[in-house]
mmCIF file of C-alpha atoms in Angstrom:
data_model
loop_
_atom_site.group_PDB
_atom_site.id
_atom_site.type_symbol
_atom_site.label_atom_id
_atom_site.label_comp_id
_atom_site.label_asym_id
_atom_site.label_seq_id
_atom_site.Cartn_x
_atom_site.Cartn_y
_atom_site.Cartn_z
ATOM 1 C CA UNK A 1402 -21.411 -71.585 -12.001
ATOM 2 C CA UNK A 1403 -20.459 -73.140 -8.929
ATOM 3 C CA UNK A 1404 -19.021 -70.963 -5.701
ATOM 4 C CA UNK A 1405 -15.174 -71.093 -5.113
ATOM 5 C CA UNK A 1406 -13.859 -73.948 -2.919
ATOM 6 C CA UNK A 1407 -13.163 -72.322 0.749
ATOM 7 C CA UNK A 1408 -11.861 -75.593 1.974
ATOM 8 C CA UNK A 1409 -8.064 -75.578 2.432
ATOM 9 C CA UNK A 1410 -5.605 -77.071 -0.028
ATOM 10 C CA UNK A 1411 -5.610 -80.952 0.333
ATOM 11 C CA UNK A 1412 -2.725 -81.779 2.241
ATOM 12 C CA UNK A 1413 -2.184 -78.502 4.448
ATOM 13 C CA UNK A 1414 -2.860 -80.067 7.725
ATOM 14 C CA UNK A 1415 -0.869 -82.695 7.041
ATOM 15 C CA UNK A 1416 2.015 -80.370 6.467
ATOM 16 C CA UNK A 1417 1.277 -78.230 9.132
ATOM 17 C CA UNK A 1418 1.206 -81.697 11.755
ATOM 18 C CA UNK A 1419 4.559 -82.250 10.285
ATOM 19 C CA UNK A 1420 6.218 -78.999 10.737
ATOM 20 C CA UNK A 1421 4.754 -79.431 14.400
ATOM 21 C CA UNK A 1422 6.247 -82.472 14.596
ATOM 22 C CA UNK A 1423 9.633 -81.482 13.299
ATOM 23 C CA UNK A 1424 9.731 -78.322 15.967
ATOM 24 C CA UNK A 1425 9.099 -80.399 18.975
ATOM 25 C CA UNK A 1426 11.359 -83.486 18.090
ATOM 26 C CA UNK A 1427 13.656 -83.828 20.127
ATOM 27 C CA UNK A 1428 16.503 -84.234 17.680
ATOM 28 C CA UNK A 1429 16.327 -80.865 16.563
ATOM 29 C CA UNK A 1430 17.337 -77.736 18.493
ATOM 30 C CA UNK A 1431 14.238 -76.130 18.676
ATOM 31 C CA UNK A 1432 12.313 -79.680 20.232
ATOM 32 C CA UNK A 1433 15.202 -79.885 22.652
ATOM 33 C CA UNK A 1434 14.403 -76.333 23.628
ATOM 34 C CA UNK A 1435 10.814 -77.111 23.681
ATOM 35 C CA UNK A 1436 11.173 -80.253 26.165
ATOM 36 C CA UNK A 1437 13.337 -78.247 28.172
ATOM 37 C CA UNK A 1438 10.515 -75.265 28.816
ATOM 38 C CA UNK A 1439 8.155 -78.085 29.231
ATOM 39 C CA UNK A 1440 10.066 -80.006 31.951
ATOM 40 C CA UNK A 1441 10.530 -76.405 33.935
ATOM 41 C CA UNK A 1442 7.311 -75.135 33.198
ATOM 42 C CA UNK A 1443 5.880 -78.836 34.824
ATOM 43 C CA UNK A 1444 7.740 -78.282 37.954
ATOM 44 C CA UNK A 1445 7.034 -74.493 38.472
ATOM 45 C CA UNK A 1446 3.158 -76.221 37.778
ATOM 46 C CA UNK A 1447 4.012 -78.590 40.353
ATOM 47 C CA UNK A 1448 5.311 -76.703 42.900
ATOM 48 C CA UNK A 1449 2.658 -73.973 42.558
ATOM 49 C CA UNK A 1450 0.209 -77.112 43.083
ATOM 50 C CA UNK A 1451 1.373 -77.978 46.466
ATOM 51 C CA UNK A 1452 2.085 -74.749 47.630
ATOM 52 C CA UNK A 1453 -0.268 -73.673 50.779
ATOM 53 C CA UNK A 1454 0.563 -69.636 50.083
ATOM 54 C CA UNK A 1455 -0.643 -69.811 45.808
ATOM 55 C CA UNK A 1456 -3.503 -72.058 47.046
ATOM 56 C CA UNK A 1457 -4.468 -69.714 49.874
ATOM 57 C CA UNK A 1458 -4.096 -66.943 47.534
ATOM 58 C CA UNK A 1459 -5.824 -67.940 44.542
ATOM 59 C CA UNK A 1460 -8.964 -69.659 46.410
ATOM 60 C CA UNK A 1461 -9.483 -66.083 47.974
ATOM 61 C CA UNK A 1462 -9.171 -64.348 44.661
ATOM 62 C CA UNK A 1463 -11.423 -66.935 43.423
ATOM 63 C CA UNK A 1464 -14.108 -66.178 46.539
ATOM 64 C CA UNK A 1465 -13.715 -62.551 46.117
ATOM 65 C CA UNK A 1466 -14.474 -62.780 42.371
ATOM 66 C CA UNK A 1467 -17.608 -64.806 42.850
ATOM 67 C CA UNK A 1468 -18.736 -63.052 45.610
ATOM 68 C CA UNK A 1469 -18.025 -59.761 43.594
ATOM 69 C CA UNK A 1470 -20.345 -61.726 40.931
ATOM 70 C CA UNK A 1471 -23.126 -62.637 43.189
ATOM 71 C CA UNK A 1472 -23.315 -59.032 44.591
ATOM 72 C CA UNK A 1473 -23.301 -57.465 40.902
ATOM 73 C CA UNK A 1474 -25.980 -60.115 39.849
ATOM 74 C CA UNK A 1475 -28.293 -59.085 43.053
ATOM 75 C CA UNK A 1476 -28.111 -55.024 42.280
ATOM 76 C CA UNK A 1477 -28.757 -55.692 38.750
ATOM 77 C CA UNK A 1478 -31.927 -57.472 39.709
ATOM 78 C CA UNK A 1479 -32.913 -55.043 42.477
ATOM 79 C CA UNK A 1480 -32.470 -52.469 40.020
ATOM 80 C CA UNK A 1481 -34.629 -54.004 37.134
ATOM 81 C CA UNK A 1482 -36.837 -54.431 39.891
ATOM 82 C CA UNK A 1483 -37.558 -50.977 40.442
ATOM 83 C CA UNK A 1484 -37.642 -50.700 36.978
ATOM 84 C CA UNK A 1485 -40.455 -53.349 36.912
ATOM 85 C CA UNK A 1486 -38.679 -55.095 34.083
ATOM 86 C CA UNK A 1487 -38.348 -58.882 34.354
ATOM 87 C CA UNK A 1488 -35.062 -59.962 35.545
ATOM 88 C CA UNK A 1489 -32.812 -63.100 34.122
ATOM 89 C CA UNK A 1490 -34.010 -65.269 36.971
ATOM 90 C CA UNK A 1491 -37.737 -64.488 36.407
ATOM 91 C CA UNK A 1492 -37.122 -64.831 32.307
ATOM 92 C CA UNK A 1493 -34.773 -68.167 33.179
ATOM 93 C CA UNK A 1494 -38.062 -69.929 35.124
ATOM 94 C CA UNK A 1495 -40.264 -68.671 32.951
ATOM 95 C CA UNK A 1496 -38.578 -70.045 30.037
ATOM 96 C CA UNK A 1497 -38.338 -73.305 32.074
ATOM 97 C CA UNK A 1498 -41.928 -73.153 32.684
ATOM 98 C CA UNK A 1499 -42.819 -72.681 29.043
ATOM 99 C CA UNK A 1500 -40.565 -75.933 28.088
ATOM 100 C CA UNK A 1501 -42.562 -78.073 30.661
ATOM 101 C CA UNK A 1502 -45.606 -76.975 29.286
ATOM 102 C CA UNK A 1503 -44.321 -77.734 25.503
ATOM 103 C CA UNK A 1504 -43.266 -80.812 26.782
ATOM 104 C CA UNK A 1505 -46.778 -81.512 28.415
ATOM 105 C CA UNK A 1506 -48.334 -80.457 24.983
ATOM 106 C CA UNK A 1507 -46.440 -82.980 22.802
ATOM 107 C CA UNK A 1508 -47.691 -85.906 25.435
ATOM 108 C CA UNK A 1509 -51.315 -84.674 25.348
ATOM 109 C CA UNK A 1510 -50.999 -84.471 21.682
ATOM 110 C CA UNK A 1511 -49.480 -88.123 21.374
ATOM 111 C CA UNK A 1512 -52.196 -89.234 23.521
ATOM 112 C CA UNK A 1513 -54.990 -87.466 21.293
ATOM 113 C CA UNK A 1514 -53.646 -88.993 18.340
ATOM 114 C CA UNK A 1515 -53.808 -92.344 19.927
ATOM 115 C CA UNK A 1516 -57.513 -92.267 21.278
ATOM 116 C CA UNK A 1517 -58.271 -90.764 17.745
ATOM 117 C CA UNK A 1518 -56.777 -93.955 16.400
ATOM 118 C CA UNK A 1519 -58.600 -96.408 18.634
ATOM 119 C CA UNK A 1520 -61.761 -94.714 17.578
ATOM 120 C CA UNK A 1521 -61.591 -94.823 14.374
ATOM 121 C CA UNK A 1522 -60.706 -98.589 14.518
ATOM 122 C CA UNK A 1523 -63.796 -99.191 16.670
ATOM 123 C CA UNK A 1524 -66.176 -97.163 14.290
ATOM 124 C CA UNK A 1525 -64.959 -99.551 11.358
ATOM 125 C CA UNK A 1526 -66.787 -102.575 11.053
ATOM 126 C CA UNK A 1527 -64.700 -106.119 11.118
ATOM 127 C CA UNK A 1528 -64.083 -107.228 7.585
ATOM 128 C CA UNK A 1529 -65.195 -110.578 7.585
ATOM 129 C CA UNK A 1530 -68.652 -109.608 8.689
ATOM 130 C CA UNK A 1531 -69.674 -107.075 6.382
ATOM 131 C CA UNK A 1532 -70.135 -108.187 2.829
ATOM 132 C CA UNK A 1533 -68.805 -105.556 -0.163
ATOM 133 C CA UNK A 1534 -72.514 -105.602 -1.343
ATOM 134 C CA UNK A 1535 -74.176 -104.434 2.021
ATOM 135 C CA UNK A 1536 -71.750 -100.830 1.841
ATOM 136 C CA UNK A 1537 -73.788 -98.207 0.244
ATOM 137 C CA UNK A 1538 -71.687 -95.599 -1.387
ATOM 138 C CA UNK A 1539 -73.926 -92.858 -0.326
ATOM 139 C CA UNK A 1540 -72.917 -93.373 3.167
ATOM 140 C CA UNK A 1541 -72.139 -89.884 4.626
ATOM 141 C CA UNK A 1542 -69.133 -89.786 7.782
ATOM 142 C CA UNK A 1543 -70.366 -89.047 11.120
ATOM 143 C CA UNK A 1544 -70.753 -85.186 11.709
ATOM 144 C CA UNK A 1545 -68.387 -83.255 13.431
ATOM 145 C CA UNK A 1546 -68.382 -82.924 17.330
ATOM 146 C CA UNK A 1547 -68.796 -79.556 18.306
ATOM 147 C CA UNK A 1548 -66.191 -77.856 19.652
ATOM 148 C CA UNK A 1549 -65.798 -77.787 23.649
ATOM 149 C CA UNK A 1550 -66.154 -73.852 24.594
ATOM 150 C CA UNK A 1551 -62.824 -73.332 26.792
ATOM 151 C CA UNK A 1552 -63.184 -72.114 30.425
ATOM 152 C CA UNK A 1553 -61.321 -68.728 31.375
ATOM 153 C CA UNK A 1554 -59.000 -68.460 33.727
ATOM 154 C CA UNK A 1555 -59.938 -66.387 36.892
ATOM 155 C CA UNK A 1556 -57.334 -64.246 38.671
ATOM 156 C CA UNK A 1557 -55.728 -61.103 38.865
ATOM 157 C CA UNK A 1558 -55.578 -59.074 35.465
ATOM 158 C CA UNK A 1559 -52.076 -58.811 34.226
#
């Protein structure tokens, strides 16, 4: 059984475009209507645009607000502070941190994969110099290096 369809009925936004279209045309009574609000609402836009009292008004409501925001932002992070829990700054550059050090990864990686490559060319022998009869088949593959122990980190315990 396959799930019901929840796409909409073929032709629906086509419909709905039209009926748009029909209610802002200007040969019917409800697009004249619309082009009227349109034209006022574009001057009252217009006006409010050039107007030294809204622009005064609204870039100090706009300062206040971010201000307001910066102020809230710096007690929330003095407060998780105190509560020695890692603010949204701190988890923000650590997060950037940890994408730089992905990012580091995949190159080192890349680059391993590359020397590993030119190694293993180097350890096979050219073609035309070897004959088929000189390969034994009871030739064994190099051993394994052994791993590298890794250093610790010194510094404060956290």
């Amino acid at each position: 059984m396959t799930a019901p369809d929840s796409r909409p009925a073929p032709g629906l936004l086509a419909r709905a475009l039209k009926k748009v279209g029909q209610l802002t045309s200007p040969e019917t009574r409800s697009g004249q209507v619309f082009t009227k609000a349109e034209r006022g609402l574009t001057q009252v836009a217009a006006r409010l645009a050039e107007s030294p009292t809204f622009l005064r008004v609204s870039g100090g409501l706009m300062r206040r607000g971010f201000t307001l925001q910066i102020r809230r932002t710096s007690l929330m992070e003095k407060t998780l502070h105190s509560l020695r829990v890692p603010t949204s700054s701190e988890v923000d550059s650590l997060r950037d941190q940890l994408r730089r050090m992905g990012d580091q990864v995949e190159a080192l990686g890349s680059q391993l994969e590359h020397v590993v490559e030119l190694l293993e060319r180097q350890e096979q022998p050219p073609a035309a110099s070897v004959s088929s009869s000189s390969i034994s088949p009871t030739l064994s593959p190099p051993p394994e290096p052994e791993p590298v122990p890794r250093r610790r980190r010194s510094g404060p315990a956290r």
